[in-house]
Coordinates of C-alpha atoms in Angstrom, one line a residue:
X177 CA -0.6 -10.2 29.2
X178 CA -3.9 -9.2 28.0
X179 CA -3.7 -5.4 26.6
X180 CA -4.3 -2.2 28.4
X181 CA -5.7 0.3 26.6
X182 CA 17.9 3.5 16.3
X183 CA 20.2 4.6 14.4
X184 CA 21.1 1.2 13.2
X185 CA 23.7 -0.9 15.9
X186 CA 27.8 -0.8 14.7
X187 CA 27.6 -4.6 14.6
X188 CA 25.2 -7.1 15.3
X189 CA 23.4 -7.7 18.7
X190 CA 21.4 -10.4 18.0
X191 CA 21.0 -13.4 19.7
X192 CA 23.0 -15.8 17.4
X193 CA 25.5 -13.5 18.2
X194 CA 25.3 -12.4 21.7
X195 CA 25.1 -15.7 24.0
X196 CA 24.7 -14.0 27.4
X197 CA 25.9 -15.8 30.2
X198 CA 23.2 -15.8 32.9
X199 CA 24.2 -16.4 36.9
X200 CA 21.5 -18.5 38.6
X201 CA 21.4 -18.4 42.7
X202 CA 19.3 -20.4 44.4
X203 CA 17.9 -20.8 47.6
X204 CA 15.8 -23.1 49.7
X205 CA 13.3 -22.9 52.0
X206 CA 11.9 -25.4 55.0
X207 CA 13.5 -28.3 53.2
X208 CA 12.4 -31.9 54.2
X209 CA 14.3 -33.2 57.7
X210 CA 16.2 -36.5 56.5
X211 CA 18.5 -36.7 59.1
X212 CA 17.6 -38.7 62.2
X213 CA 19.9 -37.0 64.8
X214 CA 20.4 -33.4 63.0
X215 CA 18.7 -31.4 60.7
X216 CA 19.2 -32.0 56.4
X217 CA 23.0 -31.1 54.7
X218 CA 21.1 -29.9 51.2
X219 CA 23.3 -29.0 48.1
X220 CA 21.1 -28.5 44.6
X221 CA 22.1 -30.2 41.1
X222 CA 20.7 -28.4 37.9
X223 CA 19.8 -30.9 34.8
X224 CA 19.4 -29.2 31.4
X225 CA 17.1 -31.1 29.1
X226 CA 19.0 -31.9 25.5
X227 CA 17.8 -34.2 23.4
X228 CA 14.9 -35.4 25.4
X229 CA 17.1 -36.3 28.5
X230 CA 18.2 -34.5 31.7
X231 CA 21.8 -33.5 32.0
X232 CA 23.4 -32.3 34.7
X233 CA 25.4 -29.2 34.6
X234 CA 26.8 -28.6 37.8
X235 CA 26.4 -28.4 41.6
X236 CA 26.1 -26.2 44.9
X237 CA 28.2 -26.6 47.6
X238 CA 26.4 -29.0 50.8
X239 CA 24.8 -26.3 53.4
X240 CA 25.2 -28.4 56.3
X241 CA 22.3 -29.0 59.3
X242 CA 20.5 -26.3 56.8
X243 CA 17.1 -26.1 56.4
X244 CA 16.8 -23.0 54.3
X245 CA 20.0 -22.8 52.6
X246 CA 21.5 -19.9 50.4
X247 CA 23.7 -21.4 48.3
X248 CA 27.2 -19.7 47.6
X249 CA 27.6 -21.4 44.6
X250 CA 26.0 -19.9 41.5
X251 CA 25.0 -21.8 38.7
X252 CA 25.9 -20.1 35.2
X253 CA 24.3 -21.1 31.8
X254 CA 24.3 -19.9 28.4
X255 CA 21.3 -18.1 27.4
X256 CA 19.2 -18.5 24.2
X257 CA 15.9 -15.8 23.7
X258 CA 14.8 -18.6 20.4
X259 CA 15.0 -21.8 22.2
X260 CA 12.7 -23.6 25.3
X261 CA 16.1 -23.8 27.6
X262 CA 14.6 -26.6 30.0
X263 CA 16.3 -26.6 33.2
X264 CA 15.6 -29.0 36.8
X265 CA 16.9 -28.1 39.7
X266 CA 16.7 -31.2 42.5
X267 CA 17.7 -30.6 46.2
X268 CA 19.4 -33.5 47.8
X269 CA 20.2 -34.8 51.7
X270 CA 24.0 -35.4 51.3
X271 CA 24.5 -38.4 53.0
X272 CA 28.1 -39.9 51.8
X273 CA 31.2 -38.2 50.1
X274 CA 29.8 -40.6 47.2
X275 CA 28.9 -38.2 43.9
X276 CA 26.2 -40.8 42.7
X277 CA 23.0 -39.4 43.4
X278 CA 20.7 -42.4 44.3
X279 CA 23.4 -42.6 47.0
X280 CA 21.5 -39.4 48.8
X281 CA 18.2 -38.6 49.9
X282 CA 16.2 -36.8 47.7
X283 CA 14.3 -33.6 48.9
X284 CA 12.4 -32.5 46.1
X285 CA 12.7 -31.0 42.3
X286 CA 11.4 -28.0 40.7
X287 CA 11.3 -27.8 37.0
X288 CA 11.0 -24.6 34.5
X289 CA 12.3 -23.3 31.4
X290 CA 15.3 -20.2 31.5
X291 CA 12.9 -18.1 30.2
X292 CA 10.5 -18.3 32.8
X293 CA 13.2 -17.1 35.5
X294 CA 14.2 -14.3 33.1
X295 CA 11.1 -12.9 32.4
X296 CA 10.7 -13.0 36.3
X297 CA 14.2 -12.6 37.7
X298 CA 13.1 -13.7 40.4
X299 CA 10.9 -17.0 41.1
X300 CA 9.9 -19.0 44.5
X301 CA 8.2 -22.2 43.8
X302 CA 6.8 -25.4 45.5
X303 CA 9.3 -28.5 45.8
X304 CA 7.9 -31.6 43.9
X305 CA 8.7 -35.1 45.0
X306 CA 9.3 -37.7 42.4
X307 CA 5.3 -38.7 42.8
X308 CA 4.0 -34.8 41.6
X309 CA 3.0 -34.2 44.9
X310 CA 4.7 -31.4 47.1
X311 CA 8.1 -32.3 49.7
X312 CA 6.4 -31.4 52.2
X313 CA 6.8 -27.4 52.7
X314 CA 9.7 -27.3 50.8
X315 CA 10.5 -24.3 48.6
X316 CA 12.9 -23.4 45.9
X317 CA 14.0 -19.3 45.2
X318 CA 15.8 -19.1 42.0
X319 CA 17.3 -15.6 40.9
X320 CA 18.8 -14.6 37.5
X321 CA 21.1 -12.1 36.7
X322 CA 22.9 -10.8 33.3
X323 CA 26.6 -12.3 34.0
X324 CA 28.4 -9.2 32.0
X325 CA 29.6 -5.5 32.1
X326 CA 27.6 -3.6 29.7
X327 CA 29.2 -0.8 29.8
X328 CA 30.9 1.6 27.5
X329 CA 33.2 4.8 27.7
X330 CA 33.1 7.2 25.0
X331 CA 36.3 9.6 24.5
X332 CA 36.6 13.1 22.9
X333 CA 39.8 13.5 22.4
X334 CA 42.6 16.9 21.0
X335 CA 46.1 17.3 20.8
X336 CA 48.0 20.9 20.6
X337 CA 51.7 21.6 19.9
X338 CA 52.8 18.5 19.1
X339 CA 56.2 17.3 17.7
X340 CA 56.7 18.1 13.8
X341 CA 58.4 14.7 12.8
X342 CA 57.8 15.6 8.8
X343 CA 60.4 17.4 7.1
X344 CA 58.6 19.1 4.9
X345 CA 55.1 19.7 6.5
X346 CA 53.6 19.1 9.8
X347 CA 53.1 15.8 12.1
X348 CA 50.0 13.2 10.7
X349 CA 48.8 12.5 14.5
X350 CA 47.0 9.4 15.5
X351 CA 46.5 8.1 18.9
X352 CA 46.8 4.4 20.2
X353 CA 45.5 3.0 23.6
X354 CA 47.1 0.1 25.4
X355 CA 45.8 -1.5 28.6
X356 CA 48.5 -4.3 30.5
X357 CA 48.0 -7.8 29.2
X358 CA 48.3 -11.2 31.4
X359 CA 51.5 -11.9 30.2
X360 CA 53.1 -8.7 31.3
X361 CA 53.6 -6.8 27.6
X362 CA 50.9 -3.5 26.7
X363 CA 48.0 -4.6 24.3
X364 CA 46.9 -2.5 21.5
X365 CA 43.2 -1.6 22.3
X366 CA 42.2 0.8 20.0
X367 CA 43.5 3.3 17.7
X368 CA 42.3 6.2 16.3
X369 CA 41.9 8.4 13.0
X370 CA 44.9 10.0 11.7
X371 CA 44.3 13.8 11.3
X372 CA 46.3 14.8 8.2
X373 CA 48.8 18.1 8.4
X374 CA 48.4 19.3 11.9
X375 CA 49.8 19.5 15.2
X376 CA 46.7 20.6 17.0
X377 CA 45.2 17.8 16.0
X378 CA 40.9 16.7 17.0
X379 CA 40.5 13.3 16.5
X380 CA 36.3 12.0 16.4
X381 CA 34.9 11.0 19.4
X382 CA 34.8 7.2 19.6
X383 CA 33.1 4.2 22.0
X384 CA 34.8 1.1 23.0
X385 CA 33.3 -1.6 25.7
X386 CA 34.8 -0.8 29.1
X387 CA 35.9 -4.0 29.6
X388 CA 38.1 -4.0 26.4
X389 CA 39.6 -0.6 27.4
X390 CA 40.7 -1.1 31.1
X391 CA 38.8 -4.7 31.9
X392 CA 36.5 -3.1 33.6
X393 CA 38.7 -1.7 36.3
X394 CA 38.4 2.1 35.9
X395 CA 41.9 2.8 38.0
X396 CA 44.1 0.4 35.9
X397 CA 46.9 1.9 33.8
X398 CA 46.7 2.4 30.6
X399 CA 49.2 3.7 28.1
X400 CA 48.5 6.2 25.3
X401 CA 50.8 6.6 22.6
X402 CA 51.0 9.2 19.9
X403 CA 52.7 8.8 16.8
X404 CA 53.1 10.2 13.3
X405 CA 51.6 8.2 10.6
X406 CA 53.8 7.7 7.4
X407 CA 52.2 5.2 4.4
X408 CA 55.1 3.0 4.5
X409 CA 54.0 1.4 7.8
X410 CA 57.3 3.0 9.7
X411 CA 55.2 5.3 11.9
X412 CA 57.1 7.9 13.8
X413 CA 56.9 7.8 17.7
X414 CA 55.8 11.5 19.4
X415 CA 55.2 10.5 22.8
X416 CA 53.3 8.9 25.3
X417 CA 51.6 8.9 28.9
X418 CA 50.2 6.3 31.3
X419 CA 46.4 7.4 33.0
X420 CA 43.1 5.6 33.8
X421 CA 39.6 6.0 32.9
X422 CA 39.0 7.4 36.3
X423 CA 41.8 9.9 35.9
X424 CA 39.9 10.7 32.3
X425 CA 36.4 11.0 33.7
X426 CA 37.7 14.5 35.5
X427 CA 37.6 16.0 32.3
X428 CA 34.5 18.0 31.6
X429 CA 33.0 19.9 28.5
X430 CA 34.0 23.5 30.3
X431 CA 37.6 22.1 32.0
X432 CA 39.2 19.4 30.0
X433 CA 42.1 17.7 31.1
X434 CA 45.3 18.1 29.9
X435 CA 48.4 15.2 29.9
X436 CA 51.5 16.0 29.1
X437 CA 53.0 13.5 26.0
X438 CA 56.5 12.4 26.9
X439 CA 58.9 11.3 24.8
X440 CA 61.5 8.9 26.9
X441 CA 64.8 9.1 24.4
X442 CA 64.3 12.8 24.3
X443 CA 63.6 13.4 28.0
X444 CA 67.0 11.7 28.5
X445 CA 69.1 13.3 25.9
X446 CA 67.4 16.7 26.3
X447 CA 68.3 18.8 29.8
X448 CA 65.6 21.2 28.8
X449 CA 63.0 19.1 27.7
X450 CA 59.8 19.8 28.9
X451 CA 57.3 17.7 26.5
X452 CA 56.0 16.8 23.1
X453 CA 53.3 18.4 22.9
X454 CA 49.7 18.2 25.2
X455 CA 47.0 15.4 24.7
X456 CA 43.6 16.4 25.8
X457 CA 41.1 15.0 27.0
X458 CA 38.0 16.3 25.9
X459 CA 35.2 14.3 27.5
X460 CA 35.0 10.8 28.7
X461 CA 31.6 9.3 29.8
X462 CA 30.7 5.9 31.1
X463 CA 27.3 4.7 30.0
X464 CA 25.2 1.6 29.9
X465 CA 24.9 -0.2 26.4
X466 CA 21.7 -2.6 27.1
X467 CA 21.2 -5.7 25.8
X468 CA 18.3 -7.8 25.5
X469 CA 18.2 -9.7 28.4
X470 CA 18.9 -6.2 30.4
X471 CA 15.1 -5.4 29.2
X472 CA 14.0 -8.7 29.9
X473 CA 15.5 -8.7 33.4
X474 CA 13.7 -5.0 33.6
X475 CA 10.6 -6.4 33.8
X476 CA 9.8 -5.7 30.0
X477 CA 6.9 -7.9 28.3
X478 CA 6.7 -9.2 25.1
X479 CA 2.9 -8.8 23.8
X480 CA 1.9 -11.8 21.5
X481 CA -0.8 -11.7 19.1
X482 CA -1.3 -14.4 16.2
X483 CA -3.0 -13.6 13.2
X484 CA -4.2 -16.7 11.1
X485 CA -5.0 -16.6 7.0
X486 CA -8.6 -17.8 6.3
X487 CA -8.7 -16.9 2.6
X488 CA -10.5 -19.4 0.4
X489 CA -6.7 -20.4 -1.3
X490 CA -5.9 -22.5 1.4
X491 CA -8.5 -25.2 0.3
X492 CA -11.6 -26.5 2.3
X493 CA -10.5 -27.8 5.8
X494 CA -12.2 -30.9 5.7
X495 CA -9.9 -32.1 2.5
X496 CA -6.8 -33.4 3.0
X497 CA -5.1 -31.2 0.5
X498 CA -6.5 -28.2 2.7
X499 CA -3.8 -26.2 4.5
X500 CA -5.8 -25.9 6.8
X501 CA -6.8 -29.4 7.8
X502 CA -5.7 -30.9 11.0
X503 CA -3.9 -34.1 10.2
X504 CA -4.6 -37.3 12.4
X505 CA -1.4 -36.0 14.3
X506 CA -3.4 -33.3 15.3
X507 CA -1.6 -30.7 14.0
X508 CA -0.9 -28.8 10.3
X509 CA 1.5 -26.1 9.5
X510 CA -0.4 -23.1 11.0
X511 CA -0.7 -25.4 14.0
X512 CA 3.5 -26.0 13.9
X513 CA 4.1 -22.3 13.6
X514 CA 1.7 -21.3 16.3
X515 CA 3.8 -23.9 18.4
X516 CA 7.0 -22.8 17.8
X517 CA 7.2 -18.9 18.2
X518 CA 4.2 -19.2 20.7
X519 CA 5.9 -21.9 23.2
X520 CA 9.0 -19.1 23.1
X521 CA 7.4 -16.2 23.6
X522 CA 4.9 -17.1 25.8
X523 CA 8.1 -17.2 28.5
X524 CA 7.9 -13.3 28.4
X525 CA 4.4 -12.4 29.1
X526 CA 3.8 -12.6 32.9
X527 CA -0.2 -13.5 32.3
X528 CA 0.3 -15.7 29.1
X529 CA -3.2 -14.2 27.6
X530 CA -2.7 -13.7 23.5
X531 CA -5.3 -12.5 21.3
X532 CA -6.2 -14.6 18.2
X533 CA -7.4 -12.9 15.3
X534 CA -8.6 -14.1 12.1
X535 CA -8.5 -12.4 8.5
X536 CA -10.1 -13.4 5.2
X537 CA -13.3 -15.2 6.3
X538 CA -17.0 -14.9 5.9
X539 CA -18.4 -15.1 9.6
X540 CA -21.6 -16.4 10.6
X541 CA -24.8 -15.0 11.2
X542 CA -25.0 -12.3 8.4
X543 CA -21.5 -13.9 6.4
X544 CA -19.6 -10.9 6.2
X545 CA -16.1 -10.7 5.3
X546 CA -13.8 -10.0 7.9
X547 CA -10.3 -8.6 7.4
X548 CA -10.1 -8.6 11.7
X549 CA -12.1 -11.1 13.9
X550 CA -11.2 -12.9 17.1
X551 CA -11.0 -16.2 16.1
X552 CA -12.7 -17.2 19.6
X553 CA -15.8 -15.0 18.3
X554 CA -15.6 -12.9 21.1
X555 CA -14.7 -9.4 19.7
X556 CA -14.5 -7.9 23.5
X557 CA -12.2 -10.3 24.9
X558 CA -10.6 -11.9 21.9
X559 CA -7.7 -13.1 24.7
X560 CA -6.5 -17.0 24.4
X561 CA -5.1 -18.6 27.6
X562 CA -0.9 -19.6 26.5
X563 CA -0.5 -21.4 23.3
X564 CA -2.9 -24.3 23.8
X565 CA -5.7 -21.8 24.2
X566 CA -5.1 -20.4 20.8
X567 CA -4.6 -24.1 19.3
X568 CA -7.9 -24.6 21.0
X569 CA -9.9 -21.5 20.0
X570 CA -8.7 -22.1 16.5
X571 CA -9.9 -25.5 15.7
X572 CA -13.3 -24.5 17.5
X573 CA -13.5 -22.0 14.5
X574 CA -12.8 -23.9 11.3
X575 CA -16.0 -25.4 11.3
X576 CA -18.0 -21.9 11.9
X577 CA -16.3 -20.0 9.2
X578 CA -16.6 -19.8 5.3
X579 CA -13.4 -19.2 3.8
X580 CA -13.6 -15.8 1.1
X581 CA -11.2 -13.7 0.3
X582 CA -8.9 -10.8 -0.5
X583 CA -5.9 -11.4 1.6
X584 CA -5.4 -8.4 3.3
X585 CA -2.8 -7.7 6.1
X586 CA -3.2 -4.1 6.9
X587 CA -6.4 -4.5 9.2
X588 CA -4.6 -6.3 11.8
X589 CA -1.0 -5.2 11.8
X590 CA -2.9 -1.6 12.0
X591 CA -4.9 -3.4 15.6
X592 CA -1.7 -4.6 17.2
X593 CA -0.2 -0.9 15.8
X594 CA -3.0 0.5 18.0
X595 CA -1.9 -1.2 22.0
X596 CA 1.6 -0.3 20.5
X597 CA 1.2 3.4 20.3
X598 CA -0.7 3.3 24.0
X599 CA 2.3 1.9 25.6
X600 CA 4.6 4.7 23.8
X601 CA 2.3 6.5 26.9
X602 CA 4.3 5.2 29.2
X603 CA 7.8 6.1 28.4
X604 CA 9.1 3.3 29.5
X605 CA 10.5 0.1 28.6
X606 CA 7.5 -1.8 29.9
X607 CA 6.2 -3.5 26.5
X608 CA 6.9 -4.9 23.3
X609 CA 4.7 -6.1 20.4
X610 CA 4.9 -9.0 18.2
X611 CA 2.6 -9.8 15.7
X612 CA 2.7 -13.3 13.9
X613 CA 0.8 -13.6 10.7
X614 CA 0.5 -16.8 9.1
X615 CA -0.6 -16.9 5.5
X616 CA -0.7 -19.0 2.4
X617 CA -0.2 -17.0 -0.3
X618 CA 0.2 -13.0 -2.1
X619 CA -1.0 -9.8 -0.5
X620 CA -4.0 -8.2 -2.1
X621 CA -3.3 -5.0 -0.1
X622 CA 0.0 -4.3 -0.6
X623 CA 0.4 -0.6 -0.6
X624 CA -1.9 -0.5 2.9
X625 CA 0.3 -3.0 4.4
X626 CA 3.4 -1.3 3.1
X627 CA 2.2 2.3 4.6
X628 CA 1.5 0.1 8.0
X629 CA 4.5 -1.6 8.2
X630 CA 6.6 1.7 7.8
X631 CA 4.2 3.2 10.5
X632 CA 4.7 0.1 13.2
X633 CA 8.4 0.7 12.8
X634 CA 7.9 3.9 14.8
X635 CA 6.6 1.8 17.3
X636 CA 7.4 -0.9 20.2
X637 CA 6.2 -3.6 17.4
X638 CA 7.9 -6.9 15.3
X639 CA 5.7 -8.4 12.7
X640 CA 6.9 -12.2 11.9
X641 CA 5.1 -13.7 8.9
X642 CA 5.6 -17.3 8.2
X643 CA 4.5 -18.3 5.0
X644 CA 2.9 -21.8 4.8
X645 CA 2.1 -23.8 1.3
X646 CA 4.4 -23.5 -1.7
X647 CA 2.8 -20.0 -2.9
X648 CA 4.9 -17.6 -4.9
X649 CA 6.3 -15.5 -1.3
X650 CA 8.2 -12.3 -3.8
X651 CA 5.9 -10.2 -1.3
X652 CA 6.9 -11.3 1.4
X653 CA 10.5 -11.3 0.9
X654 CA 9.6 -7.5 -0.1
X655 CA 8.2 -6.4 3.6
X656 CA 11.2 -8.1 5.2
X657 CA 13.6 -5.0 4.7
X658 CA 17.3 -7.2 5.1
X659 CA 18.0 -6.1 1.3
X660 CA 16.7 -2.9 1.3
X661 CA 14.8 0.1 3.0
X662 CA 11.0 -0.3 2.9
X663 CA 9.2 2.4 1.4
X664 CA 5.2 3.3 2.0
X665 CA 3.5 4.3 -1.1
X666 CA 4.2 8.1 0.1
X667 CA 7.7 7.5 -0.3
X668 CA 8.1 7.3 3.6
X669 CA 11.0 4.9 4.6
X670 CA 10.8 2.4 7.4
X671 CA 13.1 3.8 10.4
X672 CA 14.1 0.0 11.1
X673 CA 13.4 -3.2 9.8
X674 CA 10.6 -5.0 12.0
X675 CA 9.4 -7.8 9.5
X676 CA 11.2 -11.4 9.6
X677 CA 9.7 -13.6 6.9
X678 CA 10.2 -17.5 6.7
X679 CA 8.7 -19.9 4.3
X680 CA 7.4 -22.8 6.4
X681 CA 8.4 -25.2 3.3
X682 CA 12.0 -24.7 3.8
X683 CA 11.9 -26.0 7.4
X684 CA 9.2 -29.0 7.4
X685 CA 11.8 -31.7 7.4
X686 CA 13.6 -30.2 10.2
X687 CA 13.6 -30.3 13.8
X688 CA 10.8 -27.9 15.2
X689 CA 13.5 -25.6 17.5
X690 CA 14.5 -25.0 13.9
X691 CA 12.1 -22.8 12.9
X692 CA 11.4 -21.2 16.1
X693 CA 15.6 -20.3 16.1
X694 CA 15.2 -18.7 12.2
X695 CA 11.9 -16.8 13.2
X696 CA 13.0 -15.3 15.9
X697 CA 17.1 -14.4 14.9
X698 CA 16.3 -11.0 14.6
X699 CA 13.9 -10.2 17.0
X700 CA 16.5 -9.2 20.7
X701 CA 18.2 -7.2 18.1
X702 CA 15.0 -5.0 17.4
X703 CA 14.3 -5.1 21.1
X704 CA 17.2 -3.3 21.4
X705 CA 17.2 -1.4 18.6
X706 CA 13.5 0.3 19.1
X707 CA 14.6 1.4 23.3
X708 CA 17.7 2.6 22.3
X709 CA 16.4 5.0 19.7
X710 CA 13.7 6.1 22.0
X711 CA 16.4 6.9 24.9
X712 CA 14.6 4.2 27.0
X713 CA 16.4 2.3 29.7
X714 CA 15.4 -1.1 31.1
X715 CA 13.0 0.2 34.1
X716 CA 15.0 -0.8 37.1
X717 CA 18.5 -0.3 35.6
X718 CA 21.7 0.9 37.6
X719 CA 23.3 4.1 37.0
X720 CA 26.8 3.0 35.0

């Protein structure tokens, strides 16, 4: 899309640990007539591609005499942000009970990658016949949606008067939470702090996934338990009661609500009993905790702009040894890492334009070092059209360029830091930045690209730097803040680590999904990370 001018996660988010599972419906539209005597009985099969060949996955249900079916079956796949997830989805006039395919007429196939019908959530395209050419007037309408329950209740939670089980001092409270498990017997869920000395106890607020608490099912029982904690494990039992979360959502800050903790042995014993003391409930709140692909399915865009090393290090492109020279392949390594995170990203960004920009060359006419050029010499509209435009715009300039020198980083991360802080404007979850730098070799402006770097993290930005040659990359490793906290020369610290280096060297006898999977590990999880510290939903979320 061409421009227009947290506190850190308890646990990881990331995509190689968060496989979403994504529900695919699909519908069709004037389908092709196959049937002499009635109208077409369509289902749909969806083929993933893996390893170069089409697999199929699974299968509608056959909409009979159906023209423009809605399928009831949906299709549900795994989701991956760092690989191209190919998928085909064919249409087919069942004609037999037989499950072969060639044994049914074929109606037409439309191919796409999952991150195509993420980006859009919705897509309605063209049916293609085997030949390229349309099935008639046939249409396919695919829609995705995130196949899981996001959300979260947080519970504040007291206890007065309760049962002194210690001889010589008071009860050491703690609280346990049970839901009903398939099998019948109660399930530990969580359990809290124990609060030392004290029979009015306040335990500290904590957050559990709905789904772990109740299974998502705010009415269903759960039991809370209360004991007395004692160091040798033999925990004394105070009491308990049975709610639900929609029992504990009545509690407000100004009227909590107030369960009475029964002890059962006692109750029986005692003719008097009345309780062992009063849990409280303090607060209880349901709220959203958004993933990735909740942004994504928001209509959030990922902005992608490459930024390519021109310094005189990398050797004269015309020579072979050259890092820069394209290989009768066609490619080199700034070439392969351009392809890899660009064929991703480019999913994400509904108009697929990417500025280019070039550092560390001499540019014609007057041969003045630039730290910040469009590499399409076009300083106005320094846009490429998808990944092959940038490929192409950047072998059109080898040949116009001298290469010079220092290598300096600041110039552009400070550019894309500029759209960045315009989209903060919005207050919304509308864009995110990504800046790829490509280099071969040490920074020559290292405090000015540490001060930038801690200032992008303020902002809706990632910088990925892939190092290329077999340069001494210390630096680089030094930006990327997995170790430690960057600091600016002020002594300012980053609020979040946005840099993810990777040394191209350590990937160049591997599959190319290899190095697209470790450039962009980390980069959901700062998604994530950036809107949640800002407060932002995804813009057309639902109220939990």
């Amino acid at each position: 899309m061409a421009y227009t001018m947290t506190p850190t996660p308890t646990g990881p988010v990331g995509s190689q640990y968060c496989v979403c599972k994504v529900e695919l419906s699909v519908c069709g539209q004037n389908l092709l007539d196959r049937d002499v005597t009635s109208k077409s009985d369509p289902f749909c099969v969806l083929f993933m591609e893996v390893n170069g060949k089409w697999v199929e996955l699974d299968r509608t249900e056959t909409a009979v005499n159906n023209l423009n079916p809605a399928f009831a079956k949906k299709f549900i796949v795994d989701y991956h942000f760092e690989e191209v997830q190919k998928l085909k989805f064919a249409l087919f006039d069942q004609d037999k009970s037989s499950m072969q395919l060639y044994e049914h007429d074929f109606l037409g196939e439309f191919s796409c990658t999952l991150g195509m019908i993420v980006s859009s959530k919705k897509i309605t395209r063209t049916l293609l016949l085997g030949n390229g050419k349309p099935a008639g007037k046939g249409m396919i309408t695919i829609a995705a949606q995130e196949l899981s329950d996001n959300r979260v209740i947080t519970l504040s939670m007291a206890g007065r008067k309760l049962d002194k089980k210690d001889l010589f001092g008071k009860s050491d409270p703690f609280l346990e939470f049970h839901k009903p498990g398939d099998d019948g017997k109660w399930m530990l869920v969580h359990r809290t702090e124990v609060i030392k000395y004290t029979l009015d106890p306040v335990w500290k607020p904590f957050t559990v996934p709905l789904v772990s608490l109740c299974d998502g099912d705010v009415e269903k029982l759960i039991k809370v338990m209360c004991y007395d904690y004692d160091s040798d494990g033999g925990h004394d039992f105070i009491g308990e009661f049975q709610t639900s979360v929609a029992r504990m959502c009545e509690a407000q800050d100004a009227l909590p609500l107030e369960l009475e903790c029964i002890n059962p042995k006692k109750q029986k014993k005692k003719k008097n009993y009345k309780n062992s003391g009063i849990i409280i409930v303090k607060s209880c709140k349901i709220t959203r905790d958004f993933s990735f692909l909740d942004y994504i399915l928001g209509g959030c865009q990922l902005m992608f702009t490459v930024g390519i090393d021109f310094t005189a290090s990398n050797g004269n492109p015309r020579e072979p040894s050259s890092l820069h020279y394209i290989n009768p392949m066609g490619t080199n390594e700034y070439l392969s890492a351009i392809w890899a995170v660009g064929q991703i990203i480019q999913d994400y960004d509904s108009d697929k334009m990417f500025p280019a920009l070039g550092f560390g060359a001499q540019l014609p006419p007057d041969w003045k070092v630039s730290h910040e050029f469009a590499i399409n010499f076009n300083p106005t509209n320094p846009f490429c059209s998808g990944v092959e435009g940038i490929v192409q715009a950047y072998s059109a300039c080898l040949p116009h360029i001298r290469f010079y020198g220092p290598t300096n980083f600041s110039p552009i991360i400070n550019h894309v830091a500029r759209f960045a802080a315009q989209a903060i404007q919005q207050e919304a979850a509308s864009q995110y930045f990504i800046l790829l730098i490509i280099t071969d070799g040490v920074i020559s402006d290292m405090d000015e690209t540490r001060h930038a770097v801690v200032q992008a993290s303020k902002l809706p930005m990632s910088i990925i730097i892939v190092g290329v040659g077999n340069a001494d990359f210390a630096a680089m490793e030094f930006l990327d803040g997995d170790s430690r906290v960057l600091r600016s020369y002020t002594g300012e610290e980053a609020v979040r680590d946005i840099v993810q280096f990777v040394p191209f060297r350590d990937f160049r006898n591997a599959p190319k999904e290899t190095l697209a999977k470790a450039v962009l590990a980390e980069l959901p999880q700062q998604v994530v990370q950036y809107f949640k510290h800002q407060n932002l939903p995804p813009i057309n979320s639902e109220p939990a």
